[in-house]
Short mmCIF file of C-alpha atoms in Angstrom, two decimals:
data_model
loop_
_atom_site.label_atom_id
_atom_site.label_comp_id
_atom_site.label_asym_id
_atom_site.label_seq_id
_atom_site.Cartn_x
_atom_site.Cartn_y
_atom_site.Cartn_z
CA MET Q 16 179.18 76.19 118.10
CA ILE Q 17 182.02 78.16 119.49
CA GLU Q 18 183.54 77.39 122.80
CA VAL Q 19 186.41 79.43 124.24
CA ASN Q 20 188.20 78.40 127.40
CA LYS Q 21 190.71 80.15 129.68
CA LEU Q 22 191.88 82.16 126.52
CA GLY Q 23 194.86 84.48 127.19
CA LYS Q 24 196.72 86.68 124.94
CA SER Q 25 199.61 89.20 125.54
CA PHE Q 26 201.87 91.47 123.30
CA GLY Q 27 205.02 91.31 125.11
CA ASP Q 28 204.57 92.69 128.49
CA LEU Q 29 201.03 93.94 127.71
CA VAL Q 30 198.18 91.72 128.71
CA VAL Q 31 195.34 92.09 126.19
CA PHE Q 32 193.02 89.70 127.67
CA ARG Q 33 193.32 86.77 130.22
CA ASP Q 34 190.96 83.89 131.35
CA ILE Q 35 188.29 84.48 128.70
CA ASP Q 36 185.45 81.96 128.68
CA LEU Q 37 182.73 82.18 125.88
CA HIS Q 38 180.22 79.79 124.74
CA ILE Q 39 178.16 80.81 121.61
CA ARG Q 40 175.30 78.72 120.46
CA SER Q 41 174.41 78.13 116.69
CA GLY Q 42 172.18 80.79 115.41
CA GLU Q 43 173.08 83.32 118.31
CA ILE Q 44 174.04 86.80 117.58
CA VAL Q 45 176.57 88.15 119.90
CA VAL Q 46 177.74 91.81 120.10
CA LEU Q 47 181.11 92.49 121.76
CA VAL Q 48 181.26 96.15 123.12
CA GLY Q 49 183.45 97.85 125.53
CA PRO Q 50 186.06 100.77 125.43
CA SER Q 51 188.80 100.81 122.84
CA GLY Q 52 191.89 98.71 124.03
CA SER Q 53 189.63 96.45 125.92
CA GLY Q 54 190.83 93.45 123.73
CA LYS Q 55 187.62 92.71 121.84
CA SER Q 56 188.99 93.00 118.42
CA THR Q 57 191.93 90.91 119.38
CA LEU Q 58 189.54 88.19 120.86
CA LEU Q 59 187.67 88.21 117.53
CA ARG Q 60 190.95 87.99 115.69
CA CYS Q 61 191.95 84.97 117.73
CA LEU Q 62 188.75 83.28 116.67
CA ASN Q 63 190.11 83.36 113.21
CA GLY Q 64 193.69 82.49 113.58
CA LEU Q 65 194.87 86.12 112.79
CA GLU Q 66 196.24 86.47 116.28
CA VAL Q 67 197.72 83.41 118.18
CA PRO Q 68 196.56 83.20 121.77
CA ASP Q 69 199.25 82.44 124.38
CA GLU Q 70 196.96 80.01 126.43
CA GLY Q 71 193.61 78.30 126.38
CA SER Q 72 191.65 76.66 123.77
CA ILE Q 73 189.13 77.34 121.14
CA ARG Q 74 186.63 75.12 119.60
CA VAL Q 75 184.74 76.08 116.46
CA GLY Q 76 182.26 73.46 115.40
CA ASP Q 77 184.43 70.40 114.99
CA ALA Q 78 187.61 72.01 114.86
CA THR Q 79 189.71 72.28 118.16
CA TRP Q 80 192.71 74.76 118.92
CA ASN Q 81 194.56 74.37 121.96
CA ALA Q 82 197.57 76.28 123.18
CA SER Q 83 199.39 73.13 124.14
CA MET Q 84 199.25 71.56 120.60
CA ASP Q 85 202.28 71.37 118.60
CA ALA Q 86 202.99 73.80 115.65
CA SER Q 87 201.72 71.59 112.92
CA ALA Q 88 198.59 70.64 114.58
CA LYS Q 89 198.03 74.15 115.47
CA LYS Q 90 198.42 75.06 111.75
CA GLU Q 91 195.88 72.45 110.70
CA ALA Q 92 193.42 73.64 113.31
CA VAL Q 93 193.78 77.16 112.17
CA ARG Q 94 193.11 76.08 108.76
CA HIS Q 95 190.15 74.14 109.54
CA ILE Q 96 188.61 77.00 111.75
CA ARG Q 97 189.11 79.29 108.91
CA THR Q 98 186.91 77.15 106.71
CA LEU Q 99 184.24 77.58 109.32
CA THR Q 100 184.37 81.22 109.94
CA GLY Q 101 184.14 84.42 107.78
CA MET Q 102 185.75 87.59 108.78
CA VAL Q 103 184.62 91.08 107.85
CA PHE Q 104 187.19 93.92 108.49
CA GLN Q 105 186.98 97.58 109.67
CA SER Q 106 189.01 98.58 106.54
CA PHE Q 107 187.17 96.27 104.09
CA ASN Q 108 190.49 94.88 102.77
CA LEU Q 109 188.83 94.09 99.28
CA PHE Q 110 191.65 93.18 96.93
CA PRO Q 111 192.20 96.18 94.78
CA HIS Q 112 193.30 94.46 91.75
CA MET Q 113 190.23 92.32 91.34
CA THR Q 114 186.75 93.33 90.41
CA ALA Q 115 183.85 92.91 92.88
CA LEU Q 116 182.83 89.48 91.50
CA GLU Q 117 186.46 88.34 91.12
CA ASN Q 118 186.96 89.20 94.88
CA VAL Q 119 183.96 86.96 95.75
CA ILE Q 120 184.82 83.87 93.66
CA MET Q 121 188.68 83.84 94.13
CA ALA Q 122 188.52 81.78 97.45
CA PRO Q 123 185.96 79.34 96.36
CA THR Q 124 187.78 78.63 93.20
CA ILE Q 125 191.13 78.25 94.86
CA VAL Q 126 190.32 76.92 98.19
CA LYS Q 127 187.30 74.99 97.55
CA LYS Q 128 188.33 74.14 93.90
CA ARG Q 129 184.90 75.16 92.66
CA SER Q 130 184.44 75.34 88.90
CA LYS Q 131 184.69 78.91 87.57
CA ALA Q 132 180.94 78.88 86.35
CA GLN Q 133 179.80 77.53 89.84
CA ALA Q 134 181.66 80.09 91.65
CA VAL Q 135 180.22 82.94 89.29
CA GLU Q 136 176.76 81.71 89.80
CA THR Q 137 177.19 81.67 93.65
CA GLY Q 138 178.90 84.92 93.54
CA GLU Q 139 176.41 86.73 91.47
CA SER Q 140 173.67 85.60 93.90
CA LEU Q 141 175.58 86.85 96.81
CA LEU Q 142 176.27 90.06 95.33
CA ALA Q 143 172.52 90.29 94.50
CA LYS Q 144 171.85 89.53 98.08
CA VAL Q 145 173.95 92.57 99.27
CA GLY Q 146 172.44 94.70 96.51
CA LEU Q 147 175.47 94.93 94.30
CA LEU Q 148 174.90 92.76 91.25
CA ASN Q 149 174.83 95.82 88.94
CA LYS Q 150 178.51 96.59 90.22
CA LYS Q 151 179.91 93.19 89.83
CA ASN Q 152 182.54 94.26 87.16
CA GLU Q 153 183.72 97.38 89.07
CA TYR Q 154 187.10 97.61 90.81
CA PRO Q 155 187.02 98.48 94.58
CA SER Q 156 188.23 101.95 93.82
CA ARG Q 157 185.23 102.85 92.10
CA LEU Q 158 182.99 101.84 95.08
CA SER Q 159 181.94 103.69 98.08
CA GLY Q 160 183.02 102.52 101.47
CA GLY Q 161 179.57 101.09 102.19
CA GLN Q 162 179.45 99.18 98.90
CA GLN Q 163 183.08 98.00 99.57
CA GLN Q 164 182.13 96.67 102.92
CA ARG Q 165 179.04 94.81 101.28
CA VAL Q 166 181.26 93.10 98.59
CA ALA Q 167 183.53 92.03 101.59
CA ILE Q 168 180.46 90.50 103.19
CA ALA Q 169 179.67 88.74 100.08
CA ARG Q 170 183.18 87.63 99.77
CA ALA Q 171 183.21 86.06 103.28
CA LEU Q 172 179.74 84.36 102.59
CA ALA Q 173 181.07 82.78 99.40
CA MET Q 174 183.01 80.44 101.51
CA GLN Q 175 179.91 79.26 103.27
CA PRO Q 176 181.00 79.90 106.74
CA GLN Q 177 178.99 78.65 109.65
CA ILE Q 178 179.89 81.83 111.59
CA MET Q 179 180.51 85.29 110.70
CA LEU Q 180 182.83 87.58 112.53
CA PHE Q 181 182.54 91.24 112.28
CA ASP Q 182 185.46 93.61 113.38
CA GLU Q 183 183.84 97.08 113.42
CA PRO Q 184 182.48 96.73 110.16
CA THR Q 185 181.18 100.19 110.00
CA SER Q 186 183.80 102.20 111.91
CA ALA Q 187 185.64 103.38 108.86
CA LEU Q 188 182.49 104.49 107.08
CA ASP Q 189 180.85 107.89 106.92
CA PRO Q 190 177.71 107.98 109.05
CA GLU Q 191 175.40 107.80 106.01
CA LEU Q 192 176.90 104.81 104.62
CA THR Q 193 176.70 102.74 107.77
CA GLY Q 194 172.96 102.12 107.43
CA GLU Q 195 173.41 100.02 103.97
CA VAL Q 196 176.05 97.73 105.83
CA LEU Q 197 173.97 97.29 108.90
CA SER Q 198 171.00 96.34 106.93
CA VAL Q 199 172.79 93.60 105.23
CA MET Q 200 173.93 92.40 108.56
CA LYS Q 201 170.29 92.48 109.89
CA GLN Q 202 169.26 90.49 107.10
CA LEU Q 203 171.90 87.77 107.67
CA ALA Q 204 170.88 87.71 111.41
CA THR Q 205 167.24 86.99 110.20
CA GLU Q 206 168.51 84.15 108.13
CA GLY Q 207 169.91 82.53 111.27
CA MET Q 208 173.68 83.16 110.56
CA THR Q 209 175.82 82.91 113.90
CA MET Q 210 177.43 86.20 114.21
CA ILE Q 211 179.93 87.73 116.46
CA VAL Q 212 179.99 91.48 115.91
CA VAL Q 213 182.44 93.98 117.51
CA THR Q 214 180.86 97.36 117.07
CA HIS Q 215 180.15 100.77 118.56
CA GLU Q 216 176.64 100.76 116.83
CA MET Q 217 174.59 100.40 120.18
CA LYS Q 218 171.41 100.74 118.24
CA PHE Q 219 172.32 97.88 116.12
CA ALA Q 220 173.35 95.90 119.35
CA ARG Q 221 170.11 96.75 120.90
CA GLU Q 222 167.94 95.74 117.94
CA VAL Q 223 169.61 92.52 116.65
CA ALA Q 224 171.77 91.08 119.44
CA ASN Q 225 170.66 88.16 121.25
CA ARG Q 226 173.46 88.73 123.84
CA ILE Q 227 175.72 91.55 124.65
CA ILE Q 228 179.17 90.81 125.98
CA PHE Q 229 180.83 93.66 127.67
CA MET Q 230 184.59 93.83 127.72
CA SER Q 231 186.82 96.04 129.61
CA ASP Q 232 190.57 95.74 130.73
CA GLY Q 233 190.97 92.43 129.22
CA LYS Q 234 188.10 90.67 130.87
CA ILE Q 235 184.51 89.90 130.15
CA GLN Q 236 182.83 92.20 132.60
CA GLU Q 237 179.36 91.30 132.13
CA GLU Q 238 177.15 89.74 129.54
CA GLY Q 239 173.31 89.61 129.20
CA SER Q 240 170.47 90.27 126.97
CA PRO Q 241 170.43 93.75 125.22
CA ASP Q 242 167.53 94.92 127.52
CA GLN Q 243 169.43 93.71 130.58
CA PHE Q 244 172.56 95.49 129.58
CA PHE Q 245 171.33 98.55 128.29
CA VAL Q 246 168.61 99.20 130.86
CA GLN Q 247 170.24 97.67 133.99
CA PRO Q 248 173.99 97.20 133.55
CA GLN Q 249 175.36 95.30 136.51
CA THR Q 250 178.72 96.62 136.87
CA GLU Q 251 180.06 100.30 137.48
CA ARG Q 252 182.37 100.09 134.34
CA ALA Q 253 179.32 99.27 132.14
CA ARG Q 254 177.51 102.02 133.52
CA LYS Q 255 180.35 104.36 133.00
CA PHE Q 256 180.88 103.05 129.54
CA LEU Q 257 177.10 103.66 128.71
CA ARG Q 258 177.19 107.15 130.18
CA GLN Q 259 180.12 108.05 128.07
CA LEU Q 260 178.30 106.87 124.93
CA ALA Q 261 175.09 108.73 126.00
CA SER Q 262 176.94 111.99 126.15
CA GLU Q 263 178.16 111.60 122.42
CA PRO Q 264 175.64 111.97 119.70
CA GLU Q 265 174.84 108.60 118.33
CA THR Q 266 176.30 107.96 114.73
CA GLU Q 267 173.35 106.92 112.74
CA MET D 10 229.15 106.98 57.67
CA GLU D 11 229.71 104.84 54.82
CA LEU D 12 232.02 102.36 56.91
CA VAL D 13 229.03 102.18 59.34
CA THR D 14 226.52 101.08 56.68
CA GLN D 15 229.12 98.50 55.28
CA ASN D 16 229.63 96.89 58.54
CA PHE D 17 226.18 97.39 59.78
CA GLN D 18 225.47 93.61 59.84
CA PHE D 19 228.31 93.22 62.19
CA LEU D 20 227.10 95.78 64.63
CA LEU D 21 223.75 94.21 64.36
CA THR D 22 225.14 90.91 65.44
CA GLY D 23 226.74 92.96 68.30
CA ALA D 24 223.35 94.36 69.23
CA TYR D 25 221.91 90.92 69.17
CA TYR D 26 224.27 89.73 71.88
CA THR D 27 223.50 92.85 73.73
CA LEU D 28 219.89 92.08 73.84
CA LEU D 29 220.45 88.44 74.49
CA ILE D 30 222.62 89.08 77.56
CA THR D 31 220.21 91.66 78.82
CA ILE D 32 217.16 89.43 78.55
CA VAL D 33 218.69 86.29 79.78
CA SER D 34 220.43 88.11 82.87
CA MET D 35 217.16 89.92 83.63
CA PHE D 36 215.20 86.69 83.55
CA PHE D 37 217.40 85.05 85.84
CA GLY D 38 217.91 87.98 87.85
CA LEU D 39 214.12 88.41 88.37
CA LEU D 40 214.02 84.93 89.39
CA ILE D 41 216.75 84.91 91.90
CA GLY D 42 215.85 88.42 93.12
CA MET D 43 212.33 87.19 93.90
CA ILE D 44 213.57 84.30 95.78
CA VAL D 45 215.98 86.57 97.84
CA ALA D 46 213.35 89.08 98.53
CA ILE D 47 210.88 86.30 99.86
CA ALA D 48 213.86 84.73 101.99
CA ARG D 49 214.68 88.08 103.43
CA LEU D 50 210.94 88.62 104.44
CA LYS D 51 209.63 85.12 105.26
CA GLY D 52 212.70 83.06 105.99
CA ASN D 53 213.90 82.29 109.63
CA TRP D 54 217.06 83.95 111.15
CA PHE D 55 219.56 82.12 109.18
CA VAL D 56 217.78 82.44 105.86
CA ARG D 57 217.16 86.07 106.43
CA ASN D 58 220.59 86.79 107.15
CA LEU D 59 222.12 84.69 104.40
CA ALA D 60 219.91 86.70 101.97
CA LYS D 61 221.00 90.02 103.55
CA GLY D 62 224.72 89.05 103.41
CA TYR D 63 224.22 88.24 99.68
CA VAL D 64 222.71 91.47 98.88
CA SER D 65 225.23 93.43 100.91
CA ILE D 66 228.05 91.72 99.11
CA ILE D 67 226.81 91.96 95.46
CA ARG D 68 225.81 95.66 95.99
CA GLY D 69 229.09 96.57 97.74
CA THR D 70 231.46 95.51 95.13
CA PRO D 71 231.97 96.64 91.59
CA ILE D 72 230.27 94.65 88.80
CA LEU D 73 233.49 94.72 86.93
CA VAL D 74 235.28 92.77 89.76
CA GLN D 75 232.38 90.31 90.06
CA ILE D 76 232.87 89.61 86.13
CA PHE D 77 236.72 89.08 86.67
CA ILE D 78 236.02 86.70 89.53
CA ILE D 79 233.74 84.64 87.55
CA TYR D 80 235.66 84.64 84.42
CA TYR D 81 239.32 84.75 85.51
CA GLY D 82 239.09 83.76 89.10
CA LEU D 83 236.86 80.45 88.93
CA PRO D 84 239.23 78.56 86.62
CA ASP D 85 241.65 78.37 89.62
CA PHE D 86 238.95 76.27 91.22
CA GLY D 87 238.68 74.08 87.98
CA ILE D 88 235.55 75.81 86.79
CA THR D 89 236.18 77.16 83.54
CA LEU D 90 233.27 79.08 81.78
CA GLY D 91 232.94 80.42 78.33
CA PRO D 92 232.66 84.17 78.05
CA LEU D 93 229.11 84.31 77.27
CA THR D 94 228.12 81.98 80.18
CA ALA D 95 230.31 83.94 82.49
CA ALA D 96 228.43 87.07 81.38
CA PHE D 97 225.23 85.67 81.86
CA ILE D 98 225.99 84.37 85.43
CA SER D 99 227.71 87.48 86.69
CA LEU D 100 225.15 89.96 85.31
CA SER D 101 222.27 87.69 86.60
CA ILE D 102 223.68 87.78 90.00
CA ASN D 103 224.55 91.38 90.12
CA ILE D 104 221.12 92.26 88.94
CA SER D 105 219.48 90.05 91.31
CA ALA D 106 220.71 91.87 94.33
CA TYR D 107 219.22 95.04 93.13
CA LEU D 108 215.92 93.56 92.09
CA SER D 109 215.47 91.76 95.30
CA GLU D 110 215.55 95.19 97.20
CA THR D 111 212.94 96.46 94.59
CA PHE D 112 210.69 93.46 95.26
CA ARG D 113 211.13 93.52 99.06
CA GLY D 114 209.98 97.24 98.92
CA ALA D 115 207.18 96.52 96.75
CA ILE D 116 206.13 93.60 98.75
CA LEU D 117 206.06 95.55 101.93
CA SER D 118 204.08 98.18 100.42
CA VAL D 119 201.14 95.92 100.12
CA SER D 120 199.13 96.57 103.40
CA ASN D 121 198.96 93.72 105.93
CA GLY D 122 195.28 93.77 105.87
CA GLN D 123 195.37 92.22 102.31
CA THR D 124 197.38 89.25 103.67
CA GLU D 125 194.74 88.95 106.65
CA ALA D 126 191.93 89.17 104.36
CA ALA D 127 193.37 86.33 102.00
CA LEU D 128 194.23 84.18 104.98
CA SER D 129 190.82 84.40 106.78
CA LEU D 130 189.21 83.27 103.50
CA GLY D 131 191.27 80.03 103.80
CA LEU D 132 194.20 80.69 101.51
CA THR D 133 197.51 79.23 102.29
CA PRO D 134 200.44 81.68 102.94
CA TRP D 135 201.84 80.79 99.66
CA GLN D 136 198.39 81.31 97.70
CA THR D 137 198.12 84.50 99.52
CA MET D 138 201.50 85.64 98.19
CA ARG D 139 200.81 84.49 94.72
CA ARG D 140 197.14 85.70 94.27
CA VAL D 141 197.06 88.67 96.45
CA VAL D 142 200.34 90.25 97.48
CA LEU D 143 202.56 89.79 94.17
CA PRO D 144 200.15 91.24 91.84
CA GLN D 145 199.92 94.29 93.85
CA ALA D 146 203.54 94.35 94.50
CA ALA D 147 204.27 94.13 90.68
CA ARG D 148 202.34 97.34 90.06
CA VAL D 149 204.50 99.21 92.77
CA ALA D 150 207.72 97.50 91.26
CA ILE D 151 207.51 98.34 87.59
CA PRO D 152 208.91 101.81 87.49
CA PRO D 153 212.08 100.98 89.49
CA LEU D 154 212.28 97.72 87.63
CA GLY D 155 212.32 99.79 84.31
CA ASN D 156 215.25 101.76 85.72
CA THR D 157 217.19 98.54 86.63
CA PHE D 158 216.41 96.95 83.28
CA ILE D 159 217.61 99.76 81.18
CA GLY D 160 220.71 100.09 83.63
CA MET D 161 221.25 96.53 82.70
CA LEU D 162 221.07 97.09 79.05
CA LYS D 163 223.89 99.62 79.33
CA GLU D 164 226.03 97.56 81.89
CA THR D 165 226.15 94.67 79.35
CA SER D 166 228.84 96.77 77.60
CA LEU D 167 231.17 95.55 80.59
CA VAL D 168 231.25 92.10 79.57
CA SER D 169 233.14 93.34 76.60
CA VAL D 170 236.24 92.94 78.85
CA VAL D 171 235.97 89.24 78.79
CA THR D 172 235.76 89.01 75.09
CA VAL D 173 232.05 88.84 74.61
CA THR D 174 231.54 90.33 71.26
CA GLU D 175 228.41 92.50 72.12
CA LEU D 176 227.87 95.96 70.76
CA LEU D 177 230.56 97.85 72.30
CA ARG D 178 233.28 95.18 71.41
CA SER D 179 231.82 94.84 67.96
CA ALA D 180 232.55 98.78 67.66
CA GLN D 181 235.87 98.46 69.15
CA LEU D 182 236.95 95.63 66.61
CA LEU D 183 235.80 97.73 63.66
CA ILE D 184 237.68 100.84 65.05
CA ALA D 185 240.73 98.74 65.33
CA GLN D 186 240.35 97.60 61.95
CA TYR D 187 239.65 101.12 60.12
CA TYR D 188 241.39 103.55 62.65
CA VAL D 189 238.24 105.65 62.70
CA ALA D 190 236.45 106.07 66.06
CA MET D 191 233.58 108.58 65.90
CA PRO D 192 231.10 107.14 63.47
CA PHE D 193 231.11 103.64 65.13
CA TYR D 194 230.67 105.09 68.68
CA VAL D 195 227.86 107.31 67.47
CA ALA D 196 226.23 104.36 65.90
CA ILE D 197 226.27 102.22 68.77
CA ALA D 198 225.16 104.96 71.07
CA LEU D 199 222.14 105.39 68.86
CA MET D 200 221.50 101.60 68.93
CA TYR D 201 221.63 101.54 72.70
CA TRP D 202 219.36 104.38 72.84
CA ILE D 203 216.82 102.85 70.35
CA MET D 204 216.80 99.56 72.52
CA SER D 205 216.26 101.34 75.64
CA VAL D 206 213.25 103.36 74.24
CA PHE D 207 211.96 100.08 72.92
CA PHE D 208 211.98 98.57 76.43
CA SER D 209 210.76 101.81 78.04
CA SER D 210 207.61 101.65 75.87
CA ILE D 211 206.93 97.99 76.76
CA LEU D 212 207.32 98.79 80.49
CA ASN D 213 204.99 101.70 80.26
CA ARG D 214 202.35 99.46 78.54
CA MET D 215 202.78 96.97 81.47
CA GLU D 216 202.42 99.61 84.10
CA THR D 217 199.31 101.00 82.51
CA ARG D 218 197.84 97.38 82.13
CA LEU D 219 198.55 96.77 85.92
CA SER D 220 197.09 100.13 86.93
CA LYS D 221 193.68 99.94 85.25
CA ALA D 222 192.18 98.88 88.57
CA TYR D 223 193.26 102.03 90.26
#
């Protein structure tokens, strides 16, 4: 479903990551973990064209992006990739001038040219799915952080993506609100959605992930099943990372 | 006072031209200002600097000089404009430079996350600008826009120097005829004030409407 080869990205002199290879199968739930600054968010953003890698290639479904393509082919590839992937941000990024329902139906009506009635129907069923149909006419400023993030998930789902990318979806939330967002994500996982999640919620990673990828210093240090990773981490870096997490109280 | 009521019709015609010039110049000023703002934010090196130079020159020179250049200067190049057309053009250009700065600030105030969210949903950069960034920027831009608009209303009095019979020149013509100044000046001051109160209330209403989501 996703195939990343030799991907590299730098900001000026700062190398964010280099030589990243990644294969993700359809229906797989992959959690990216690692210390902050390890490049996991940037990697995720590259998969949606929000950051432009310097080298390597990305294949998502039948769309291919390659660092050696010319500018217009790249643009076309990014556009195609974006129709296949949905993105959920740490800071929700709901459109504050639109109601919850308007947020959800905007892209389908503009990008996919759905009729208003059709988009509303899908939009309402998605809001119902995240448990917020009763808030459909509220503006984001009237919603809690957890509710905003659930609307943001519904908004991404409205474009019927094949893959959902989550960039620290609960990091901006109060601890008591993370649960409602995580449970929506768990529900998506059980429905067979392909997901890549960057998160610090280790409990979620352990319960839901099929595979954990541990990134540090711009490299994939190790990957494996949650049991493997949490019980028998292979590298010293991963052991250190897990020790540091264990010394802090878990936020949930 | 009686003189004012006798010539009220004449003053109203002047007020009509003041309004007309304000609205036409504001309309084209908004249009040009928006283009210049987007050019400065999204253009390549050349376009960006061209827009920057435009704003710098227009804001750095007196409006009266600009009016003279367009009305008295352009005929040297074979371009002769009527006074009203010259007024429209010079004021539109002048106001656009100020408005472009207002727009630029307002667009920059919309967080980058908004653009990213829209792009990630598959909107093109242009759709993102139109549907997501500009509606939010408009709300931020309204208060400074109101200032500019009301400033514009009063600056139209400057085009009286190129014989456009707007409100100020109407009064001056009457004064020359009757040799009394005070009543006419007070009358037109009141008329300017009433017009600006009227525009303020419209802008306030727009601001309230755009803020209902916040």
